[in-house]
Short mmCIF file of C-alpha atoms and ligand atoms in Angstrom, two decimals:
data_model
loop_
_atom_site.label_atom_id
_atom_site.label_comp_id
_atom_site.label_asym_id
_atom_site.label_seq_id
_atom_site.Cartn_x
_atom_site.Cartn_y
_atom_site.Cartn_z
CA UNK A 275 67.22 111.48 83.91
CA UNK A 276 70.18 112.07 85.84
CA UNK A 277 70.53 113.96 88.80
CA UNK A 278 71.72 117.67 88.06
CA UNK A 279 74.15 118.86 90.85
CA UNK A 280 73.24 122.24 92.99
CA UNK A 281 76.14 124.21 92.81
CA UNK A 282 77.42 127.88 94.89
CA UNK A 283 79.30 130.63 92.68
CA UNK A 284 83.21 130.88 92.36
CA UNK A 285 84.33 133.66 90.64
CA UNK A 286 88.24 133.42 88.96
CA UNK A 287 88.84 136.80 89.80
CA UNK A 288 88.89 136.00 93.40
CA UNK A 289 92.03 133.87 92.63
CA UNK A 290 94.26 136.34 90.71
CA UNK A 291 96.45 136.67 94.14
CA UNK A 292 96.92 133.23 94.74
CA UNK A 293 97.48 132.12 91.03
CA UNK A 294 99.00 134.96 89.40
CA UNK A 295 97.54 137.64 86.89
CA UNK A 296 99.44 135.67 83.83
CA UNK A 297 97.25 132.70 84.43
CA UNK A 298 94.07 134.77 85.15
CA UNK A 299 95.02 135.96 81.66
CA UNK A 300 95.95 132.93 79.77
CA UNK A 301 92.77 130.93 81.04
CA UNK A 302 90.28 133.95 80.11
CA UNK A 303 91.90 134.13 76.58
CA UNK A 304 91.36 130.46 76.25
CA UNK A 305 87.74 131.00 77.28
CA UNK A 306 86.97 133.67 74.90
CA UNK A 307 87.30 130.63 72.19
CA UNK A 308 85.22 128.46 74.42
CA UNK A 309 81.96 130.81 75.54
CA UNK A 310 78.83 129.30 75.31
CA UNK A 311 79.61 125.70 74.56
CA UNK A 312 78.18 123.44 76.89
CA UNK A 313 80.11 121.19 79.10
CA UNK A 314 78.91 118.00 81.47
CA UNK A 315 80.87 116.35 83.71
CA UNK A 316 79.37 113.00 85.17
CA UNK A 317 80.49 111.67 87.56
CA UNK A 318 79.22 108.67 90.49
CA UNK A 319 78.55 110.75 93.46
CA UNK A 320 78.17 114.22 94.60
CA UNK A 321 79.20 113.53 98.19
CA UNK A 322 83.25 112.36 99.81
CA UNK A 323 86.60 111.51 97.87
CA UNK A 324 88.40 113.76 95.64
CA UNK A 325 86.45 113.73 92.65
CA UNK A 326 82.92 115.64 94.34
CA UNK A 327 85.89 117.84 95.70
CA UNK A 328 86.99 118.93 92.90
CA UNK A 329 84.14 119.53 91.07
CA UNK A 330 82.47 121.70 93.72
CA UNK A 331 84.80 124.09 92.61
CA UNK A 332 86.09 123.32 89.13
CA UNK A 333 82.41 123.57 87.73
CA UNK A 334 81.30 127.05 88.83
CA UNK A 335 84.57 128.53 88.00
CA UNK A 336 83.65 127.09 84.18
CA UNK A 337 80.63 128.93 84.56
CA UNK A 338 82.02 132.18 85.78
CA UNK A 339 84.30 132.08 82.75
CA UNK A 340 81.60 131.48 80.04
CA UNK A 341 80.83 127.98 79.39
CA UNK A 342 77.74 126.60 79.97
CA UNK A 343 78.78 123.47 82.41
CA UNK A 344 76.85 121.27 83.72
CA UNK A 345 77.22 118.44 86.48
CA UNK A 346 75.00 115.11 86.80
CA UNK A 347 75.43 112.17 88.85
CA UNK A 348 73.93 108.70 87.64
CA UNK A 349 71.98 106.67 89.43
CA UNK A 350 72.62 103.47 90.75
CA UNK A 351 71.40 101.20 93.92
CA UNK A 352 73.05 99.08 96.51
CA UNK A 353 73.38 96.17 93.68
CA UNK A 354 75.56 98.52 91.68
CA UNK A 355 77.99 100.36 93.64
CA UNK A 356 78.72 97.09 95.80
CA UNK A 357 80.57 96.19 92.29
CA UNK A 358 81.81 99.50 91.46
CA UNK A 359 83.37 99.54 94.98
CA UNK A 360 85.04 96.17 94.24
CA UNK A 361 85.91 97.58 90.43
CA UNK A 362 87.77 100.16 92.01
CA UNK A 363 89.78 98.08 94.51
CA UNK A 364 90.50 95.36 91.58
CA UNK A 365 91.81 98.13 89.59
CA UNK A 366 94.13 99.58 91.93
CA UNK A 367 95.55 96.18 92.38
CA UNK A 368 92.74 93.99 94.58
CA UNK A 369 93.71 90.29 93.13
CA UNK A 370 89.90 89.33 93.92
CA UNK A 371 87.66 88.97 90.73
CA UNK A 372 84.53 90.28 89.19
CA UNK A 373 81.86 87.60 88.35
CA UNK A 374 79.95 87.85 85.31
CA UNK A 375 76.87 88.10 87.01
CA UNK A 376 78.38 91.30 88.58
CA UNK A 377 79.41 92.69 85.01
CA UNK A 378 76.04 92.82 84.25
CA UNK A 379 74.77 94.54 86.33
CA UNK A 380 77.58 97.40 85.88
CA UNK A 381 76.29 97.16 81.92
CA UNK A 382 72.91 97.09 82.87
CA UNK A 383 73.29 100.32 85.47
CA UNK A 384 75.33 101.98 82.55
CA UNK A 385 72.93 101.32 79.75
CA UNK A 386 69.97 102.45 81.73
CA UNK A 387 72.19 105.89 82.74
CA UNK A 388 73.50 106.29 79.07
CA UNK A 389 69.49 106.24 77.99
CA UNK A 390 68.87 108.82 80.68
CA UNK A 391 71.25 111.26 79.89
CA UNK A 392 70.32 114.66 78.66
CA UNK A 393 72.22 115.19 75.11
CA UNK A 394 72.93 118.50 73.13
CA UNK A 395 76.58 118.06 74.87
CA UNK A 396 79.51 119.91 73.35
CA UNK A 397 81.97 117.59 74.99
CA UNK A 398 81.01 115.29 78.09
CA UNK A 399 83.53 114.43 80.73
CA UNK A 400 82.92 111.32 82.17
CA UNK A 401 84.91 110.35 85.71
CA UNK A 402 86.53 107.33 86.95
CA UNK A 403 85.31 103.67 86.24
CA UNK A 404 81.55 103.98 87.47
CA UNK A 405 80.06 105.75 84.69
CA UNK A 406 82.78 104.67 82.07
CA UNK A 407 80.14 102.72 79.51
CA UNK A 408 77.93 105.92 79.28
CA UNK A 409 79.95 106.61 75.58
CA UNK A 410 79.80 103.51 74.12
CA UNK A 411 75.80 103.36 74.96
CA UNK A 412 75.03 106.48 73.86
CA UNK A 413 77.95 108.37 71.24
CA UNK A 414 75.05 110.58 69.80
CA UNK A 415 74.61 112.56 72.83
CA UNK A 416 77.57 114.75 73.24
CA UNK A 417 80.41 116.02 70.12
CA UNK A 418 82.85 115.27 72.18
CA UNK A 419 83.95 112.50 75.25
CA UNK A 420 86.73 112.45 77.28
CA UNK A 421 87.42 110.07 80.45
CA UNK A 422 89.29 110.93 83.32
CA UNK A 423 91.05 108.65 85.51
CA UNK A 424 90.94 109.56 89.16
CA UNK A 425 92.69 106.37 90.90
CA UNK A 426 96.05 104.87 90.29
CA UNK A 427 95.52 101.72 87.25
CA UNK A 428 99.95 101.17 87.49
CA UNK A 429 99.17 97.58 89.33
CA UNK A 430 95.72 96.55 88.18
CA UNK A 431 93.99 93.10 88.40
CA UNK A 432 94.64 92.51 84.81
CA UNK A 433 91.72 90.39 84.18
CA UNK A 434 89.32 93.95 85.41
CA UNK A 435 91.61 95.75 83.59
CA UNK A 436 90.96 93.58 80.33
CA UNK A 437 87.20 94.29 80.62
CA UNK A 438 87.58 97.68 81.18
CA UNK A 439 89.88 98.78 78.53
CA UNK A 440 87.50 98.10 75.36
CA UNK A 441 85.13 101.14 77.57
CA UNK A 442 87.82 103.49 78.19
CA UNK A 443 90.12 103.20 75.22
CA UNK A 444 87.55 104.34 72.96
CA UNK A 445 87.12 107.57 73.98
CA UNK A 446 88.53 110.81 72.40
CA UNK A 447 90.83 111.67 75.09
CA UNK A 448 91.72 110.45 78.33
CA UNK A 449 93.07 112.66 81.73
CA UNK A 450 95.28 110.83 84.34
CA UNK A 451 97.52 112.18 87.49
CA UNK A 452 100.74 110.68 86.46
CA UNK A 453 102.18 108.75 83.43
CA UNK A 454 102.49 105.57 84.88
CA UNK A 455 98.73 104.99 85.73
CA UNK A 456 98.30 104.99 81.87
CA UNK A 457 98.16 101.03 81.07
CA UNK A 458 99.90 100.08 78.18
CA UNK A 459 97.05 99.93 75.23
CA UNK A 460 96.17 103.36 75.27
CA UNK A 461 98.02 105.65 73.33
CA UNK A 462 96.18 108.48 71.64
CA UNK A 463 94.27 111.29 73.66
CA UNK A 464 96.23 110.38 76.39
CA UNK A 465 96.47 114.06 78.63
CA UNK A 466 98.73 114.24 82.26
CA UNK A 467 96.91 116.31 84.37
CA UNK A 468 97.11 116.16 88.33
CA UNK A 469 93.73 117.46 90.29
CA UNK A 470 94.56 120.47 92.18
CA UNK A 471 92.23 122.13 95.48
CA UNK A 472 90.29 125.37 95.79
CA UNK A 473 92.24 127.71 97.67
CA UNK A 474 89.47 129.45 99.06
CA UNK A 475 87.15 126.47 100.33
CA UNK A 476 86.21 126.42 103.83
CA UNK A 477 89.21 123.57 103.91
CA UNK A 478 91.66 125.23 102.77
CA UNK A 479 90.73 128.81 103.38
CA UNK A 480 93.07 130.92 105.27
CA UNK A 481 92.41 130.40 109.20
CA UNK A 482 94.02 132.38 111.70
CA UNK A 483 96.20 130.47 114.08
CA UNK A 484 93.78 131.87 116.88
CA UNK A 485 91.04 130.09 115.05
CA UNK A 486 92.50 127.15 114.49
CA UNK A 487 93.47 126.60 117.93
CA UNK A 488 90.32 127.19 119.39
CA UNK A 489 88.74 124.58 116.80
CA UNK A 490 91.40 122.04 117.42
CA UNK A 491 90.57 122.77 121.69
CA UNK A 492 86.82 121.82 121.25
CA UNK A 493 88.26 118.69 120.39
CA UNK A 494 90.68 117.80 123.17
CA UNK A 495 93.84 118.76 122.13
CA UNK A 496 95.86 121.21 123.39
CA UNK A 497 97.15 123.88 121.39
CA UNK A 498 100.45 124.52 123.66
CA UNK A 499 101.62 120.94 123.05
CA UNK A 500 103.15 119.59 119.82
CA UNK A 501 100.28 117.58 117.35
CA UNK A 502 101.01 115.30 114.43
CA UNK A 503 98.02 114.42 112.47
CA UNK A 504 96.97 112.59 109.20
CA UNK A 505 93.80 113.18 107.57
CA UNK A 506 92.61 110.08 106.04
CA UNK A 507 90.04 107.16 105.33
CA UNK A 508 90.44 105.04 107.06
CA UNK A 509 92.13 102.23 104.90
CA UNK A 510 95.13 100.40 105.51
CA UNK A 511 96.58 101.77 102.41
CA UNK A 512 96.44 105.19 104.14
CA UNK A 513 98.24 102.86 106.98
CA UNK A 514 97.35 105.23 110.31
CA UNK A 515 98.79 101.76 112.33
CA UNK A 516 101.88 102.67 111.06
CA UNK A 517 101.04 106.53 112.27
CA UNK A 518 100.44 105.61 115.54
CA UNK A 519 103.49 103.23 115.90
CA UNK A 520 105.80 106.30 114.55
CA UNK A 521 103.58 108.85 117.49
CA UNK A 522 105.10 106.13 119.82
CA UNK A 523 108.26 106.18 119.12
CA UNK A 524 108.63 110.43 118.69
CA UNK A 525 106.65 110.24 122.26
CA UNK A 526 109.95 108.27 123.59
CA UNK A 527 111.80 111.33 122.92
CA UNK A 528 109.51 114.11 123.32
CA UNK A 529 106.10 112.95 126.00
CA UNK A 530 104.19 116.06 125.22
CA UNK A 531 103.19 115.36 121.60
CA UNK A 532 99.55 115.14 120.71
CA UNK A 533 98.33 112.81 117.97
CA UNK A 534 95.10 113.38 115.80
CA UNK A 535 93.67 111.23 113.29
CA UNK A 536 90.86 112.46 111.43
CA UNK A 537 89.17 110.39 108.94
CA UNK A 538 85.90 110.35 107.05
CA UNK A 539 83.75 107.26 107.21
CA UNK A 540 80.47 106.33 104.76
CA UNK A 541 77.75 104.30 106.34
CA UNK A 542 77.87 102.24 103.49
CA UNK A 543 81.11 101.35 103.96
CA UNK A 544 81.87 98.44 105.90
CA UNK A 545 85.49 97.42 105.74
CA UNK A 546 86.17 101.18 106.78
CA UNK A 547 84.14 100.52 109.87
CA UNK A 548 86.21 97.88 110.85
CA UNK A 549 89.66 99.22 110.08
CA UNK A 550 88.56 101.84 112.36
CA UNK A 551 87.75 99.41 115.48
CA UNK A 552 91.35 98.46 114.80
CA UNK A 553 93.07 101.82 114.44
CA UNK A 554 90.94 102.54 117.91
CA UNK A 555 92.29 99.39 119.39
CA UNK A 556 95.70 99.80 118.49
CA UNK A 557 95.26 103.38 119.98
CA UNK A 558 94.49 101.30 123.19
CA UNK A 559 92.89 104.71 124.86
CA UNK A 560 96.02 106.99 125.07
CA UNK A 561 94.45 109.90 125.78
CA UNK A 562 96.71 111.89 123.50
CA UNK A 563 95.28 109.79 120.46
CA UNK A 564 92.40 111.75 119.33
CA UNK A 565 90.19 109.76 116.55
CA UNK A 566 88.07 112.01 115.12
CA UNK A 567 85.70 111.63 112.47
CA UNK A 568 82.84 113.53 110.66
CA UNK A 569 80.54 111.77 112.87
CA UNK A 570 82.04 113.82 115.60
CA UNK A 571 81.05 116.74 113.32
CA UNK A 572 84.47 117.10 111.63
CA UNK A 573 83.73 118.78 108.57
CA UNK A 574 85.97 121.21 106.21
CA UNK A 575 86.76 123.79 108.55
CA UNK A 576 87.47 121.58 111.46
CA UNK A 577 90.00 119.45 108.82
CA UNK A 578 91.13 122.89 108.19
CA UNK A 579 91.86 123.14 111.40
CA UNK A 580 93.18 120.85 112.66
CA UNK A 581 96.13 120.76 109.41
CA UNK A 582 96.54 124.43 110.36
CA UNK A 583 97.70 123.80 113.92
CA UNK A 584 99.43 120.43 113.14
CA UNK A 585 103.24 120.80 114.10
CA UNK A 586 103.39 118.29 111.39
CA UNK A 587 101.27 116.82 108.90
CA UNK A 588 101.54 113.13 108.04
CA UNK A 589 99.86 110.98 105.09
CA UNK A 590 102.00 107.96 105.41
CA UNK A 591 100.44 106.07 102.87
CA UNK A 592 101.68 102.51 101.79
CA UNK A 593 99.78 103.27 98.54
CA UNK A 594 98.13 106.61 97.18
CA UNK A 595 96.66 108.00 93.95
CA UNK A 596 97.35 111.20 94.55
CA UNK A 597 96.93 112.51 97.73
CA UNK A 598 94.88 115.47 98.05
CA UNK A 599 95.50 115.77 102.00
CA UNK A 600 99.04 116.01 101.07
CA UNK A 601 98.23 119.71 98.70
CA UNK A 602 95.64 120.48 101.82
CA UNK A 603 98.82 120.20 104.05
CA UNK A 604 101.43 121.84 101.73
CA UNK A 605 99.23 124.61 101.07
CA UNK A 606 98.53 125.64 104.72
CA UNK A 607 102.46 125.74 104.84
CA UNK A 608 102.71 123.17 107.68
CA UNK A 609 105.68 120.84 107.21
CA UNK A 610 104.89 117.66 105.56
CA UNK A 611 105.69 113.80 105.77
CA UNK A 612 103.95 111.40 103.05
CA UNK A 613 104.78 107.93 102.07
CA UNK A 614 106.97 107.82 99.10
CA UNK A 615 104.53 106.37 97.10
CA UNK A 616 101.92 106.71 94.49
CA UNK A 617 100.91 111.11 93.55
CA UNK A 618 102.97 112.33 96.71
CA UNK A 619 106.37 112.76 95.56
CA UNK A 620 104.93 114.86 92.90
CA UNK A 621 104.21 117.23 95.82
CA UNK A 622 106.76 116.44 98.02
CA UNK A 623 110.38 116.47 96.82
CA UNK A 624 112.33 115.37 99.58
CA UNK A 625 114.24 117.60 101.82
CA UNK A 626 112.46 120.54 99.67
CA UNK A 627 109.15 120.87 100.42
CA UNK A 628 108.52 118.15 102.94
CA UNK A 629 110.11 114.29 103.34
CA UNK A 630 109.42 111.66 102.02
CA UNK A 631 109.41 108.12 104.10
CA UNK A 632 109.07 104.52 103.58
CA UNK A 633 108.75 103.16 106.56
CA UNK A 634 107.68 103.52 110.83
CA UNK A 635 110.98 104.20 112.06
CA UNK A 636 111.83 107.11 108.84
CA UNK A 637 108.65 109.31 109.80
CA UNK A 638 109.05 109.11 113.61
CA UNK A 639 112.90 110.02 112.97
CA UNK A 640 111.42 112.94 110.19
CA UNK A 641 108.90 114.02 112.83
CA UNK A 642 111.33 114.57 115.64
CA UNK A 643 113.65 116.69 113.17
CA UNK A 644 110.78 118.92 112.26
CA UNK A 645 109.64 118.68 116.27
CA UNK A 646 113.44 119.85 117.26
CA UNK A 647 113.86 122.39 113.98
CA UNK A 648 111.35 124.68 114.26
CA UNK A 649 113.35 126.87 111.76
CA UNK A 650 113.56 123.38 109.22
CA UNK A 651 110.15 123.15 109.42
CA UNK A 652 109.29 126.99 108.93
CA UNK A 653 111.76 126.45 105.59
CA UNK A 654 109.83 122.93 104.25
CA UNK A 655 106.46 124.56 104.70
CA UNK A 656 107.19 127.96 102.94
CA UNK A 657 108.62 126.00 100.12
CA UNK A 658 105.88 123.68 100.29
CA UNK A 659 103.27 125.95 100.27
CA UNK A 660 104.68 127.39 97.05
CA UNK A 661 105.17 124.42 95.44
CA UNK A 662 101.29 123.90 95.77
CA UNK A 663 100.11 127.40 95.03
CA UNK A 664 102.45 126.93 91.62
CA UNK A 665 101.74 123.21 90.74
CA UNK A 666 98.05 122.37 92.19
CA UNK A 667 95.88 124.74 92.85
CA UNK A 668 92.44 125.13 90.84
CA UNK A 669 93.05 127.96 88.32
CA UNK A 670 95.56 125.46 86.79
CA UNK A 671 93.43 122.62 86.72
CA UNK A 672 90.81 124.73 85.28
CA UNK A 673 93.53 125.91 82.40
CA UNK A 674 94.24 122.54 81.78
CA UNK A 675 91.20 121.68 80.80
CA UNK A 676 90.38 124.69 78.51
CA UNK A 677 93.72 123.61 76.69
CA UNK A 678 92.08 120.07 76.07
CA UNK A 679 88.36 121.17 75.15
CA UNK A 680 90.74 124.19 73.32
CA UNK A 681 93.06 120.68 71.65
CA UNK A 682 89.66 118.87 70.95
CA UNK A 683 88.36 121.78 68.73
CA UNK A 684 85.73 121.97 71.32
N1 UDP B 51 88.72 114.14 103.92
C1 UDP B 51 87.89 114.87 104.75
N2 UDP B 51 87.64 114.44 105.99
C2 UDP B 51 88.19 113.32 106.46
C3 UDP B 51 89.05 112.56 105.62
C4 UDP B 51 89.30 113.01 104.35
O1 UDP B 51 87.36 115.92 104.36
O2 UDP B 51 87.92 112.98 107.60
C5 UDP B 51 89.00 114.68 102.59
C6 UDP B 51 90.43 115.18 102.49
O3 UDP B 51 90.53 116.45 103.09
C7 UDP B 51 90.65 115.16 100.98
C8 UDP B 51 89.82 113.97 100.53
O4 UDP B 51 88.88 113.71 101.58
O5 UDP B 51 90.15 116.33 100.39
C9 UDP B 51 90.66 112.71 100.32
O6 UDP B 51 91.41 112.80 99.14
P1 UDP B 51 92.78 112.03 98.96
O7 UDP B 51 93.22 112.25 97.55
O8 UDP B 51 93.76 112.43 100.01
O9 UDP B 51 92.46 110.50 99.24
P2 UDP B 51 91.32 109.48 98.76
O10 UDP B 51 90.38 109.39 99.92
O11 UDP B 51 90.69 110.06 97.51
O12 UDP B 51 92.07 108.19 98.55
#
């Protein structure tokens, strides 16, 4: 059997003054349709990244509206994930290949999942590459399947891509961020729908500026003095190298700012390990570098935090799926820089609701505007914040997908 994932309570009603009561409305009208019918998403882990993120919260709420959702992670070993890891670089655009040795055992680990899974499914939502052969192993279990796509497929290794798309294109319906991570090849059931945060998680809860200062002190920095800071993995597609060289050259002009650079790391994770001995040695001990990590005990609130007091908020990325730091920021109304890349100028529209950079010297020359405009960075921030309660926020998300089960004849 697969695992069944503990979840807390969400309640929508909580959310009619963020999202709006026409929303509240239109997503318990859908529901009425929907009560009852029982809903599983599966998906590889229950712990770090986006997707465990989002469900914390998207599940519940489906529960507090009627449906009878469920949430179950397969299982896998060491043997498994060390090719799912290398499936998900090669499909964002990793050149290196995927043996056939290394195929099976992805088959195997999926065949041995599909014959674990509980059935009696209304409609099954199966997420991002790990678990993608759980439909064509076992159909019978669930009335309907639909896949969604949680990384960026626009640049693919072709050849992973190849083996990947007689999985995925069978299914009923598929969910992707943007339009151009759809590969050619799949045409029906195709559904845009970007992720979206929870409001009201201990991330992205609202945190007085009292509070967040007196986190951000326990860690070193000091609350009087300006702070930039990028919440990230550390990756080089998330490129904090390139954040630090941009802190330089803003510290030329102004001495006092503070850096931070918070990012998670997984023990099983070696190449972030060592991208992290280089963004430390590249920090060559400036004490006004702070690199933080959960192993310092930075969890939600203190990420919460630390975006909260941040002057500005960077997610330079060189590459990015979507960019869920990037909502995190916008939402907490701090002005924003991301990479123009990838999901973030969905949420960023340049000169609107934060700017959008490709390149060192543009963010350290963005950063010093905001640094020297407090009133330009007060305007970017409100607008950004809107722009995220409107656009990506979970009561959306959560209508989305009551329009597809609602499209499916769920
Ligand atoms: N995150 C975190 N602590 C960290 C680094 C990242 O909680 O030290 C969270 C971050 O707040 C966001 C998620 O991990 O919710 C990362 O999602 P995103 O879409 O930005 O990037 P991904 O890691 O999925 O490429």
């Amino acid at each position: 059997m697969l695992q069944e994932v503990a979840l807390g309570q969400r309640s929508l009603a909580d959310y009619t003054h963020i999202a709006g009561k026409d929303l509240i409305a239109e997503i318990r009208e859908l529901a009425e349709g929907l009560e009852g019918k029982r809903v599983l998403h599966v998906s590889a882990t229950a712990f770090g990244g986006g997707v465990s993120e989002i469900l914390y919260t998207i599940v519940p709420l489906m529960r507090d509206i009627g449906l009878d959702a469920h949430w179950h992670v397969i299982l896998g070993r060491e043997d498994f994930f060390n090719v799912t890891k290398l499936m998900h670089n090669s499909l964002q655009g990793d050149p290196q290949a995927i043996s056939d040795q290394q195929w099976e055992v992805f088959e195997a680990y999926n065949a041995m999942n599909a014959q674990g899974l509980a059935d009696g499914w209304d409609v099954i939502i199966v997420h991002d590459p790990q678990p993608a052969g759980l439909y064509a192993n076992a159909p019978e279990k669930s009335r309907h399947w639909v896949w969604r796509c949680h990384i960026d497929l626009s640049s693919p290794n072709p050849e992973t891509l190849e083996r990947m798309m007689p999985l995925i294109s069978r299914y009923e319906a598929s969910v992707w961020h943007m339009e151009q991570y759809v590969p050619e090849g799949i045409s029906e059931g195709v559904r845009i729908v970007p992720p979206a945060i929870d409001p009201l998680s201990p991330k992205n809860m609202a945190l007085s500026p009292e509070d967040a200062a007196f986190v951000c002190e326990q860690f070193g920095i000091d609350p009087e003095r300006p702070l930039i800071c990028q919440v990230s993995r550390f990756d080089p597609w998330k490129d904090p190298i390139g954040v630090i060289d941009a802190y330089r050259l803003v510290r030329e002009e102004i001495p006092e700012v503070q850096l931070a650079l918070v990012g998670s790391m997984a023990t099983d994770d070696p190449e972030g390990w060592e991208f992290l001995q280089q963004t430390l040695a590249h920090a060559d001990g400036d004490p006004d570098i702070k690199v933080l990590n959960n192993l310092n005990n930075v969890g939600a609130i203190e990420v919460n935090a630390f975006q909260s007091q941040a002057d500005v908020c960077m997610q330079k990325s060189i590459r990015e799926g979507f960019g869920l730091t990037v909502t995190e920021a916008l939402w907490k109304g701090r002005p924003t820089i991301g990479g123009d890349v990838g999901g973030i100028p969905l949420q960023i529209i340049d000169g609107e609701s934060g700017f959008l950079v490709s390149s060192v010297e543009e963010a350290a020359e963005r950063t010093l505007q905001l640094l020297r405009d407090p009133e330009l960075a007060k305007r970017l921030g409100k607008r950004g914040k809107e722009h995220a309660r409107k656009n990506f926020l979970s009561p959306r998300l959560l209508r989305d997908w009551l329009r597809i089960f609602d499209d499916l004849g769920v």
